[in-house]
PDB file of C-alpha atoms in Angstrom:
ATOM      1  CA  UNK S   1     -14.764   5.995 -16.013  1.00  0.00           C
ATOM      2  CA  UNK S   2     -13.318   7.437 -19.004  1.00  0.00           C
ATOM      3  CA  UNK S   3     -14.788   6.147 -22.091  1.00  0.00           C
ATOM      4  CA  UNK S   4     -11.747   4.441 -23.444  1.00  0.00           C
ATOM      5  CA  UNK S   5     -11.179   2.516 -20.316  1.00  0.00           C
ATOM      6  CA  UNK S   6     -14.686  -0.499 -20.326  1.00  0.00           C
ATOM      7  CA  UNK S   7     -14.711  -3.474 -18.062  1.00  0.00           C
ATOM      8  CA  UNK S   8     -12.557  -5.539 -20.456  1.00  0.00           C
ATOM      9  CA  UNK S   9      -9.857  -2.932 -21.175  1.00  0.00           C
ATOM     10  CA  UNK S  10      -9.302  -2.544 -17.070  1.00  0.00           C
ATOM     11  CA  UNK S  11      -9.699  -6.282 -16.432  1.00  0.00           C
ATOM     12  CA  UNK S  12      -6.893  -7.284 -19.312  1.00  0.00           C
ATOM     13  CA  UNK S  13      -4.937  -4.643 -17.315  1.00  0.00           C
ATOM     14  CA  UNK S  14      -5.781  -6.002 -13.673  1.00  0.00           C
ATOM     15  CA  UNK S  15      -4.989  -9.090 -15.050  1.00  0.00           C
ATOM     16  CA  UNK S  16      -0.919  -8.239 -16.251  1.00  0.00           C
ATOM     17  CA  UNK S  17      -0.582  -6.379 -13.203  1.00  0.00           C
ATOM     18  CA  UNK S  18      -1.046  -9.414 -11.248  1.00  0.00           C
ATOM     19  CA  UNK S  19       0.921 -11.225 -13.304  1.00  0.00           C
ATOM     20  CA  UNK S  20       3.946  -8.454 -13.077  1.00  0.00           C
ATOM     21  CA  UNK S  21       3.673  -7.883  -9.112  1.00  0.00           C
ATOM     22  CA  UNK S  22       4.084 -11.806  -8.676  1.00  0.00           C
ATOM     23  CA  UNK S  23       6.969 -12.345 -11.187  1.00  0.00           C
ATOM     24  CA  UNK S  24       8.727  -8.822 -10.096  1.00  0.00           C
ATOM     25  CA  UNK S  25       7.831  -9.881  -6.461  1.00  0.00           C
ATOM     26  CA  UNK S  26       9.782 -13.484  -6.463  1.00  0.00           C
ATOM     27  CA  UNK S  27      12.863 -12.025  -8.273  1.00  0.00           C
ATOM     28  CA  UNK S  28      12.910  -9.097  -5.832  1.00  0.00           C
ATOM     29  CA  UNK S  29      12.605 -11.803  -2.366  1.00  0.00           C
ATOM     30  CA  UNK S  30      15.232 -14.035  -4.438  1.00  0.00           C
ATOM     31  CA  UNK S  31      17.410 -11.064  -5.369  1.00  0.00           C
ATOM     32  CA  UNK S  32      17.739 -10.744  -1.329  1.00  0.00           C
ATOM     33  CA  UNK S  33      17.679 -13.947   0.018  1.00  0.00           C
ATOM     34  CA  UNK S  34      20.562 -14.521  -2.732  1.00  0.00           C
ATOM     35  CA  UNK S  35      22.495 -11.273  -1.613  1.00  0.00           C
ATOM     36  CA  UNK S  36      24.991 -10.938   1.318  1.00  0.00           C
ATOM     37  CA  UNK S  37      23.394  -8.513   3.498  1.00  0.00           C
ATOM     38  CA  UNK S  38      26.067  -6.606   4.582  1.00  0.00           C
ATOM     39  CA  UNK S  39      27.067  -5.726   0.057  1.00  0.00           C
ATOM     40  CA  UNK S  40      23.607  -4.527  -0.305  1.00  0.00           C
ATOM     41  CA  UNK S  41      24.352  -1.198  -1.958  1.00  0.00           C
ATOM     42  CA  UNK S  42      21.914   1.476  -0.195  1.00  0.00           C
ATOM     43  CA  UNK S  43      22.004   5.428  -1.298  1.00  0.00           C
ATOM     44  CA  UNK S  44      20.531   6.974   2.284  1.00  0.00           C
ATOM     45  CA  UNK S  45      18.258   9.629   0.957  1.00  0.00           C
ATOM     46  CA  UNK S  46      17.075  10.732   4.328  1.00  0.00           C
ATOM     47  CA  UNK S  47      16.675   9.113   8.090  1.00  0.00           C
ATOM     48  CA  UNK S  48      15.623   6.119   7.740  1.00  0.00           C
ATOM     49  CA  UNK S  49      14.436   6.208   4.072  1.00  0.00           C
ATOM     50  CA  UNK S  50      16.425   3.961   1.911  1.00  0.00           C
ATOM     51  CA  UNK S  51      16.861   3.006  -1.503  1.00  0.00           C
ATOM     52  CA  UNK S  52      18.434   0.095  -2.875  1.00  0.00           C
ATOM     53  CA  UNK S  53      19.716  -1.589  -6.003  1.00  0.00           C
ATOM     54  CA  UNK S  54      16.608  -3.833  -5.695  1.00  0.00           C
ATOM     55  CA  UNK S  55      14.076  -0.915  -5.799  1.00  0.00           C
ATOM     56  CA  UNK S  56      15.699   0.373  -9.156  1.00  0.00           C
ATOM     57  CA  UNK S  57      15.376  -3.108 -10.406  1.00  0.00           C
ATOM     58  CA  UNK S  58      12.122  -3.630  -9.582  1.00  0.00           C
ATOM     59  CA  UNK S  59      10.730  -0.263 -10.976  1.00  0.00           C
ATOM     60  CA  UNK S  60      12.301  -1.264 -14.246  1.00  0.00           C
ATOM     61  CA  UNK S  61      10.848  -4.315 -14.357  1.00  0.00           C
ATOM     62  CA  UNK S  62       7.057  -3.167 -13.547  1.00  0.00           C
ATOM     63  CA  UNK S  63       7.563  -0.360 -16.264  1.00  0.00           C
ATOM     64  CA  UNK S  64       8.893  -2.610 -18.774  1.00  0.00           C
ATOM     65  CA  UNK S  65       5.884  -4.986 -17.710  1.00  0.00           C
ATOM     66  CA  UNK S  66       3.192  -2.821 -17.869  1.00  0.00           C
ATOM     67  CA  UNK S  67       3.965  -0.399 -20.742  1.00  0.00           C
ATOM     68  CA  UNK S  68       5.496  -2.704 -23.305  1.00  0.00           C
ATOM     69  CA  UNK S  69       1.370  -3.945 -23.266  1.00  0.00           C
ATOM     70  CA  UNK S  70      -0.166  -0.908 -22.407  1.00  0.00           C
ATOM     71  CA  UNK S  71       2.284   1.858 -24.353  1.00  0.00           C
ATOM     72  CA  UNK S  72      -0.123   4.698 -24.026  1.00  0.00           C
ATOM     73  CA  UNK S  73      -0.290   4.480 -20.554  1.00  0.00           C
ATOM     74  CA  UNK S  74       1.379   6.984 -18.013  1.00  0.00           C
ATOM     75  CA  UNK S  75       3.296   5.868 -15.304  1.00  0.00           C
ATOM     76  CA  UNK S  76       4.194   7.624 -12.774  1.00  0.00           C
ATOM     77  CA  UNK S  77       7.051   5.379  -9.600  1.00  0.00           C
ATOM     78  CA  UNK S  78       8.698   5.858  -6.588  1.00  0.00           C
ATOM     79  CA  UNK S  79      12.075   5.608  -8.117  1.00  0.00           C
ATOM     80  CA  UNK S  80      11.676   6.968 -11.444  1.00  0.00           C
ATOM     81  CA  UNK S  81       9.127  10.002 -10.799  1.00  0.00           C
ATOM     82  CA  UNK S  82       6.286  10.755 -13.676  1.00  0.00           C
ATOM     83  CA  UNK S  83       3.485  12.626 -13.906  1.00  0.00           C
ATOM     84  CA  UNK S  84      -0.124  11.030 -13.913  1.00  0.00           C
ATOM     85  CA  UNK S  85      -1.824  11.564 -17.641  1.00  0.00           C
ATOM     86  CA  UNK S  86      -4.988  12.398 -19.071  1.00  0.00           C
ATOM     87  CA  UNK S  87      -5.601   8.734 -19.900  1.00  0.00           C
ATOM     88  CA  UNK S  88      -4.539   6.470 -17.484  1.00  0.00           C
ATOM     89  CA  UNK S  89      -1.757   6.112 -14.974  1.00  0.00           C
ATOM     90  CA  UNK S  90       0.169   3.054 -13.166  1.00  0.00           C
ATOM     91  CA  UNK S  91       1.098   4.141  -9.550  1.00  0.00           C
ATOM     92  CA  UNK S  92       3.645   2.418  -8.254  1.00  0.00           C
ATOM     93  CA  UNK S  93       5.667   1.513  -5.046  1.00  0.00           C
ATOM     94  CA  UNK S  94       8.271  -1.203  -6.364  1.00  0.00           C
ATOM     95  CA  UNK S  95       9.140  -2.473  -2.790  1.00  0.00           C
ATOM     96  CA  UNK S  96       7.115  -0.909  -0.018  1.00  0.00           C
ATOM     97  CA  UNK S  97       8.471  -1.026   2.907  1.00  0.00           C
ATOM     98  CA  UNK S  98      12.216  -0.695   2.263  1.00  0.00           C
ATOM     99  CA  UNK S  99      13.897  -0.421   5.443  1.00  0.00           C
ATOM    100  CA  UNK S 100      12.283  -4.168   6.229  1.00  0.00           C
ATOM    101  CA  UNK S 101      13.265  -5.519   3.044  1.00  0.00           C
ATOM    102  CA  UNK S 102      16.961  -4.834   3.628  1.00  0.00           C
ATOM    103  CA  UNK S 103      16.771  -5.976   7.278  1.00  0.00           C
ATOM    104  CA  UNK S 104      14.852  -9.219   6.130  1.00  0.00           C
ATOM    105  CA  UNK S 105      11.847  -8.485   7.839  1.00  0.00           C
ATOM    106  CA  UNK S 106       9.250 -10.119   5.394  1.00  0.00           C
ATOM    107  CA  UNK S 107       6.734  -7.601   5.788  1.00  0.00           C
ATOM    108  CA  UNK S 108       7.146  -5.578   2.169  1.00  0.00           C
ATOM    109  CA  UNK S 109       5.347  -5.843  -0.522  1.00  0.00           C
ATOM    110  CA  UNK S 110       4.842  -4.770  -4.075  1.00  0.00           C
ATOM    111  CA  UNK S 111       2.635  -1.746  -5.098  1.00  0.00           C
ATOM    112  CA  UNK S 112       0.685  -1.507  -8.583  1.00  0.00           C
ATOM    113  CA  UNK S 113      -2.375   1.028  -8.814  1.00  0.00           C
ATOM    114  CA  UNK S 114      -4.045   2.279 -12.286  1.00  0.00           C
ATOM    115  CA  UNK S 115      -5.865   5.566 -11.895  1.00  0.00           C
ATOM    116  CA  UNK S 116      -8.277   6.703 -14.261  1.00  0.00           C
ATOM    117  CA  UNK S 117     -10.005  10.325 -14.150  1.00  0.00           C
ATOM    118  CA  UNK S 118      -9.015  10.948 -10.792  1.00  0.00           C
ATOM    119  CA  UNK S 119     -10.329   6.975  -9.784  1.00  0.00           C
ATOM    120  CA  UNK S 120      -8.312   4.315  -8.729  1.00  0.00           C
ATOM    121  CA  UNK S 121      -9.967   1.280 -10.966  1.00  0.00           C
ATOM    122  CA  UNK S 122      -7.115  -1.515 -10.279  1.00  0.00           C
ATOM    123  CA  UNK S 123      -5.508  -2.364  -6.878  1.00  0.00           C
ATOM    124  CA  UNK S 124      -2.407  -4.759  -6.807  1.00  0.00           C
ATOM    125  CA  UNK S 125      -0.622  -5.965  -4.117  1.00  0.00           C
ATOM    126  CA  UNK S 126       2.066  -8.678  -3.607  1.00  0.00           C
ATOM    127  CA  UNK S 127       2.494  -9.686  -0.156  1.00  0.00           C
ATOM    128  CA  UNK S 128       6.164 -10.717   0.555  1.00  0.00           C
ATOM    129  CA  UNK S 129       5.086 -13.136   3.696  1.00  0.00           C
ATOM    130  CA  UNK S 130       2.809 -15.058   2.239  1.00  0.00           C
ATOM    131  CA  UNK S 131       4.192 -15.186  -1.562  1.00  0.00           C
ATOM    132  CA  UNK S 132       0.442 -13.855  -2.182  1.00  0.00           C
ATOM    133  CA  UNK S 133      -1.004 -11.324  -4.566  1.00  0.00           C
ATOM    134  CA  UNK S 134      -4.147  -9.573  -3.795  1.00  0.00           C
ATOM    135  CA  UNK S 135      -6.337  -7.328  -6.701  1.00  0.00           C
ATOM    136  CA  UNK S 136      -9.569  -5.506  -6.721  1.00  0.00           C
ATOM    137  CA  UNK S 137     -10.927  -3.944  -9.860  1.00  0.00           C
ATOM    138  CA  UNK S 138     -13.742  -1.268  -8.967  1.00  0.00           C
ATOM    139  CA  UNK S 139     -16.919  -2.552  -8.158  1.00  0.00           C
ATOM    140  CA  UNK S 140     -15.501  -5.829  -8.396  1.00  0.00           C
ATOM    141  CA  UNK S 141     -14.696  -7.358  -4.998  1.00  0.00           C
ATOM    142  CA  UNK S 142     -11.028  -8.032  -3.496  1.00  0.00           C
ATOM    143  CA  UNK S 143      -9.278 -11.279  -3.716  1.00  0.00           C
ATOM    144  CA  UNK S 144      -6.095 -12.855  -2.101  1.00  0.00           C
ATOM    145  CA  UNK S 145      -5.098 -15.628  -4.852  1.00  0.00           C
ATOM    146  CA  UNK S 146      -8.528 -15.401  -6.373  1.00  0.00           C
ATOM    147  CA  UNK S 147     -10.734 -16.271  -3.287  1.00  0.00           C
ATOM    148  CA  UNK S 148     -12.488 -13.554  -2.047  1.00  0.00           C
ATOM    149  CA  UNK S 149     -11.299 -11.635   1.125  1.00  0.00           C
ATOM    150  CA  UNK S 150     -13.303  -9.827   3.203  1.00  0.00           C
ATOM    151  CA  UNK S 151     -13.112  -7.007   6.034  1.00  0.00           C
ATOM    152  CA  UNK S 152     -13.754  -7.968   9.681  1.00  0.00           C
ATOM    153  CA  UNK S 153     -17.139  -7.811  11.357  1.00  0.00           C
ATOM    154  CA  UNK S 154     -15.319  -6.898  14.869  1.00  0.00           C
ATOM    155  CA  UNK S 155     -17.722  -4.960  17.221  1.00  0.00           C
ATOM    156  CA  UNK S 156     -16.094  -4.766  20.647  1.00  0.00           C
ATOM    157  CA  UNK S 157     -13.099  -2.727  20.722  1.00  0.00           C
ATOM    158  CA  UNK S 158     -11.851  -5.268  23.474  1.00  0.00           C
ATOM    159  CA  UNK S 159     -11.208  -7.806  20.199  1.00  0.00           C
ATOM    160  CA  UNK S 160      -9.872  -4.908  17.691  1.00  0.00           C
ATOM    161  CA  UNK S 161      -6.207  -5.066  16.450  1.00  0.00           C
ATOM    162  CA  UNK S 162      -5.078  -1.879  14.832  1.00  0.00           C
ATOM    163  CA  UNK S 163      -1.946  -1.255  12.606  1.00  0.00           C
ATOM    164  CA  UNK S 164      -0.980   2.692  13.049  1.00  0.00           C
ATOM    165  CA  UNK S 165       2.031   4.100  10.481  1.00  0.00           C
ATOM    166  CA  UNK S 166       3.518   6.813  11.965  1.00  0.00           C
ATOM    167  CA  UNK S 167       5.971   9.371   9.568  1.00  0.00           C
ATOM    168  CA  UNK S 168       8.636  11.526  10.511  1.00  0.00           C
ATOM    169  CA  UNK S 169       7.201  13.967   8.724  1.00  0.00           C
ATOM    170  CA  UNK S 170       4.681  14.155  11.383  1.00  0.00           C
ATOM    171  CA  UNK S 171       4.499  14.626  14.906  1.00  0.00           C
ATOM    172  CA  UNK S 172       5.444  11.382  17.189  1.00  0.00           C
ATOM    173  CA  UNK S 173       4.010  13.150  20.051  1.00  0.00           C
ATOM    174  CA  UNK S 174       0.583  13.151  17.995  1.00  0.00           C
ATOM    175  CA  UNK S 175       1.361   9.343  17.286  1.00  0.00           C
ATOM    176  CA  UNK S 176       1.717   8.328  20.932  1.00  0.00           C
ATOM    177  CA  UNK S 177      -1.551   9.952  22.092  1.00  0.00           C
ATOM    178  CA  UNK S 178      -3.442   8.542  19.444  1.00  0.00           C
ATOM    179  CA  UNK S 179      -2.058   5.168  20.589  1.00  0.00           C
ATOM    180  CA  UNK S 180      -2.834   5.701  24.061  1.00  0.00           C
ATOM    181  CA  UNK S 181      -6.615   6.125  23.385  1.00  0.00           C
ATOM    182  CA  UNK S 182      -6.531   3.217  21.271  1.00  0.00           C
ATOM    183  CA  UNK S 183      -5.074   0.946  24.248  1.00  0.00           C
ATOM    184  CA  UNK S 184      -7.330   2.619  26.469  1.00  0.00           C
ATOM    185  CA  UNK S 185     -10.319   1.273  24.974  1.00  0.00           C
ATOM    186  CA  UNK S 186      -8.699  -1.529  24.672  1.00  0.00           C
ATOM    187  CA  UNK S 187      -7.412  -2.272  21.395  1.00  0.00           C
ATOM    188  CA  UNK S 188      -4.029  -3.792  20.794  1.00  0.00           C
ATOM    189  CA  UNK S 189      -1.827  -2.201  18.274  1.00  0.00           C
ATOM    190  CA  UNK S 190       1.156  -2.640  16.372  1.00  0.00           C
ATOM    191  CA  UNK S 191       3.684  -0.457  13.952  1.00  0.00           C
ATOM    192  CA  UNK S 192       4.720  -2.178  10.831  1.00  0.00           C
ATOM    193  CA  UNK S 193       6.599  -0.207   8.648  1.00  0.00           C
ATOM    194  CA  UNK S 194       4.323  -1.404   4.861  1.00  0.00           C
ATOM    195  CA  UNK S 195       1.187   0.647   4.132  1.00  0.00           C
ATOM    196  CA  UNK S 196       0.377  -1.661   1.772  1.00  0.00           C
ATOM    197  CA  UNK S 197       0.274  -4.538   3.495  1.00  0.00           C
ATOM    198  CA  UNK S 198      -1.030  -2.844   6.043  1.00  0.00           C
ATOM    199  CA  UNK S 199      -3.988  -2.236   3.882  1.00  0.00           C
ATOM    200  CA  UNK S 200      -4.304  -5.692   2.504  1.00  0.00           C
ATOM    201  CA  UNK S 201      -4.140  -6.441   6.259  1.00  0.00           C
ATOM    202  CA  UNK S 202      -7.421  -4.547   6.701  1.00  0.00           C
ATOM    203  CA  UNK S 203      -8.720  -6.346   3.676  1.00  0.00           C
ATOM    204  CA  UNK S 204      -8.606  -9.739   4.551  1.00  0.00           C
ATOM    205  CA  UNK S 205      -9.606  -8.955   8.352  1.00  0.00           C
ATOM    206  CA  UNK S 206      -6.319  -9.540   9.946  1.00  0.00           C
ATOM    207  CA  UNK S 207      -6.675  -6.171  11.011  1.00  0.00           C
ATOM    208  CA  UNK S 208      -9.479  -3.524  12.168  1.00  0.00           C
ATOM    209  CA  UNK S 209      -7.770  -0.255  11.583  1.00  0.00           C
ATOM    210  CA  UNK S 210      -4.636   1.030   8.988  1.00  0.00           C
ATOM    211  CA  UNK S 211      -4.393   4.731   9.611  1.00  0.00           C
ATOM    212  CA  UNK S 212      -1.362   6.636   8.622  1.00  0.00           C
ATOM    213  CA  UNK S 213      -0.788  10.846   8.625  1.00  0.00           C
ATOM    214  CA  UNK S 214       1.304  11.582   5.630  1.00  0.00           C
ATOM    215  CA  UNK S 215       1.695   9.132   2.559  1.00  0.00           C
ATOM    216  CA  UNK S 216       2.526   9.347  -0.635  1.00  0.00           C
ATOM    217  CA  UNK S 217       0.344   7.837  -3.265  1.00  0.00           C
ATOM    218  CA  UNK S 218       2.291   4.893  -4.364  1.00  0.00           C
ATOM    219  CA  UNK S 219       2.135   3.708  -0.739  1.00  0.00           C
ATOM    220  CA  UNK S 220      -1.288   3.866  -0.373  1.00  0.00           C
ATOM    221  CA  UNK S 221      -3.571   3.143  -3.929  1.00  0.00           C
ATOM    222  CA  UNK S 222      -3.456  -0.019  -4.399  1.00  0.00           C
ATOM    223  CA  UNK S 223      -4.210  -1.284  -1.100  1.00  0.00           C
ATOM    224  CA  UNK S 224      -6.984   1.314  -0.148  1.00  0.00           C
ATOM    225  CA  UNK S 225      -8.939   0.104  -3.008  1.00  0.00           C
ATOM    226  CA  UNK S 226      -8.703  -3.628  -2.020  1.00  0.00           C
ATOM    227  CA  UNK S 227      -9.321  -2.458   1.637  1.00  0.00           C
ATOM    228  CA  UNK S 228     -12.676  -0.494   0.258  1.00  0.00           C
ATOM    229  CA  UNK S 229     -13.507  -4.009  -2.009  1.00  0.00           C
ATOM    230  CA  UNK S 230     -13.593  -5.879   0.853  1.00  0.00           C
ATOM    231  CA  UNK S 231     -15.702  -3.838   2.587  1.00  0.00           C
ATOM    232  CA  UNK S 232     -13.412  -1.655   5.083  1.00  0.00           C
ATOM    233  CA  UNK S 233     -14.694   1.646   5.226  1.00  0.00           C
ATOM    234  CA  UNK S 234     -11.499   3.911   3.865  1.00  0.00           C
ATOM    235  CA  UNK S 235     -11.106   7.804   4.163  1.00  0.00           C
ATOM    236  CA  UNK S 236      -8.694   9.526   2.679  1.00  0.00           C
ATOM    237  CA  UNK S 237      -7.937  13.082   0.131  1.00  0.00           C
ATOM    238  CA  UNK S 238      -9.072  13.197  -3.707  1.00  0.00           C
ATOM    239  CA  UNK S 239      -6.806  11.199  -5.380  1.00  0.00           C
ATOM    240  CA  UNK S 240      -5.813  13.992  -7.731  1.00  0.00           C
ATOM    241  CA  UNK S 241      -4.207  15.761  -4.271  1.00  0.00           C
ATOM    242  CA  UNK S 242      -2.587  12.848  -3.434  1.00  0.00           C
ATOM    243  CA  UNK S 243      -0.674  12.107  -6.362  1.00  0.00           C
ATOM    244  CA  UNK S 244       0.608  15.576  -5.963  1.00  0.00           C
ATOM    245  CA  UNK S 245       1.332  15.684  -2.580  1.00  0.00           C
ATOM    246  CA  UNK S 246       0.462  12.625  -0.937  1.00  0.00           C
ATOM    247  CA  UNK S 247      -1.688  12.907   2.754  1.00  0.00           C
ATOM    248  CA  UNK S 248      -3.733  10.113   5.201  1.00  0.00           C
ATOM    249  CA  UNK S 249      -5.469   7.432   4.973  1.00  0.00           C
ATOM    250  CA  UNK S 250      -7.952   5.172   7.147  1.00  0.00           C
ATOM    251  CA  UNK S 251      -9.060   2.055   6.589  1.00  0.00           C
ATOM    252  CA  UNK S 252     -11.071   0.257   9.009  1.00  0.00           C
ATOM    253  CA  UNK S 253     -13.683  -2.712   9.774  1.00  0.00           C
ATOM    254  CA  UNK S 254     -17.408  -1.339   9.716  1.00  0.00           C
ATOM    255  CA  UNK S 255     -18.488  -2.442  12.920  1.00  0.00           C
ATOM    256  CA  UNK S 256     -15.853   0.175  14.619  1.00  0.00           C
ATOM    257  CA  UNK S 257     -16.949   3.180  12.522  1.00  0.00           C
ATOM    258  CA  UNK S 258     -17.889   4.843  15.946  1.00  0.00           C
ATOM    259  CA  UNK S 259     -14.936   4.078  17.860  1.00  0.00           C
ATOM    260  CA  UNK S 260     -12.667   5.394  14.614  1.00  0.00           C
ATOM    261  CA  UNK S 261     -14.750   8.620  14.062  1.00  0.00           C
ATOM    262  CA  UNK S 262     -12.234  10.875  16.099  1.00  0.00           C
ATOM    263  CA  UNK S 263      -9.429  10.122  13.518  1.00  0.00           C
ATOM    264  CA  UNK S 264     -11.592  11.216  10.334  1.00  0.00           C
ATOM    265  CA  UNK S 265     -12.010  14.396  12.713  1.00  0.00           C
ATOM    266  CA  UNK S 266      -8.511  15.141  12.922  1.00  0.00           C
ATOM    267  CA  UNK S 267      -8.167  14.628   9.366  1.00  0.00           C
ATOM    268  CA  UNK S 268     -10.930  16.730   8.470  1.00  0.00           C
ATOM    269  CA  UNK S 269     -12.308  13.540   6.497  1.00  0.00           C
TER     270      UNK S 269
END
């Protein structure tokens, strides 16, 4: 870790992180429930890939949250863009998974990762369903609400329950035969739309498997560290490359390491 950054310095910072994904979280559900649904304003910057007047709000809020304590950190947001910094950088994903929030599907979240020399050292996640915040500081152990979570000790494939993200970005006819194998050996499987819930999802063993092709780094951070705290195994590029230009991740219960070992293949992990 870099020398300015000891186990205090990153816990007062794990510790106002939680505190900012839970108060931006709230006022970001009660901005929607509060809104009529059809006068939400949403700029379409792509198929499928929305953002609204909430996002803005909420990046505001996590900057304003984070760097009026921490003013030397760099931060680096969906919204607002940034560059990571020699010190220290907040990664963040102000509402991740959009296109659910502005449908009302409760499966979003909120997205707060500090990176240190190429390290992720913090992992926050608010979880929109449950009104929940996870954390993991390195080395540390990963928490829902303060009580530990921990990754599922599923052996048989027969019991497994996967989570696959699939991007446009990337090929669907890929997807689908990855998905097919899955449910051959048995494995159920659903599609989501949140990598970092998905993640947290891993974390607290509702789920054996998170894999997703192409990412960006704010999606994927925060909950790949709590994933790896709770004792998922997780795969995925240097951190340095994804900040630059995102890439995959896996996360996935230990006991299934064999039956996952064709994905790290195709990802050259």
């Amino acid at each position: 870790m870099n020398s300015a950054f000891d186990a205090a310095t990153i816990r007062a910072r794990a510790e106002v992180a939680m505190s900012v994904a839970l108060e931006v979280g709230r006022e970001t559900a009660r901005f929607r429930r509060d809104s009529d649904p059809g006068t939400l304003t949403v700029e379409n910057k792509g198929l499928q890939d929305f953002v609204t007047i909430a996002d803005r709000k909420a990046e505001q809020a996590i900057h304003a949250g984070l760097l009026s304590r921490f003013p030397d950190d760099s931060f680096m947001g969906e919204e607002s863009g940034g560059r990571s910094g020699k010190g220290g950088t907040w990664v963040v994903d102000p509402i991740d998974g959009t296109t659910n929030y502005i449908r009302g599907f409760r499966h979003w979240g909120v997205s707060i990762a500090f990176v240190v020399g190429g390290k992720v050292e913090i992992g926050v996640v608010y979880d929109a369903a449950g009104d929940k915040v996870f954390h993991a500081v390195r080395g540390g152990g990963a928490f829902k609400e303060g009580i530990p979570v921990h990754a599922a000790a599923t052996v048989d494939p027969a019991n497994a329950l996967v989570i696959l993200g699939h991007s446009r970005k990337t090929s669907f006819d890929d997807y689908l035969a990855l998905s097919k194998r899955l449910h051959e050996r048995g494995m159920d499987y659903r599609r989501m739309g949140a990598a970092a819930i998905d993640l947290v999802r891993v974390a607290e063993g509702a789920a054996d498997l998170y894999y997703e092709r192409q990412l960006n780094a704010w999606d994927m951070l925060a909950g790949a560290l709590i994933a790896e705290e709770a004792g998922a195994m997780v795969a995925m590029p240097p951190v340095d490359r994804l900040l630059a230009q995102g890439g995959p991740v896996i996360a996935y219960s230990p006991g299934l390491a064999g039956e996952f070992a064709f994905i790290l293949d195709i990802e050259g992990l």
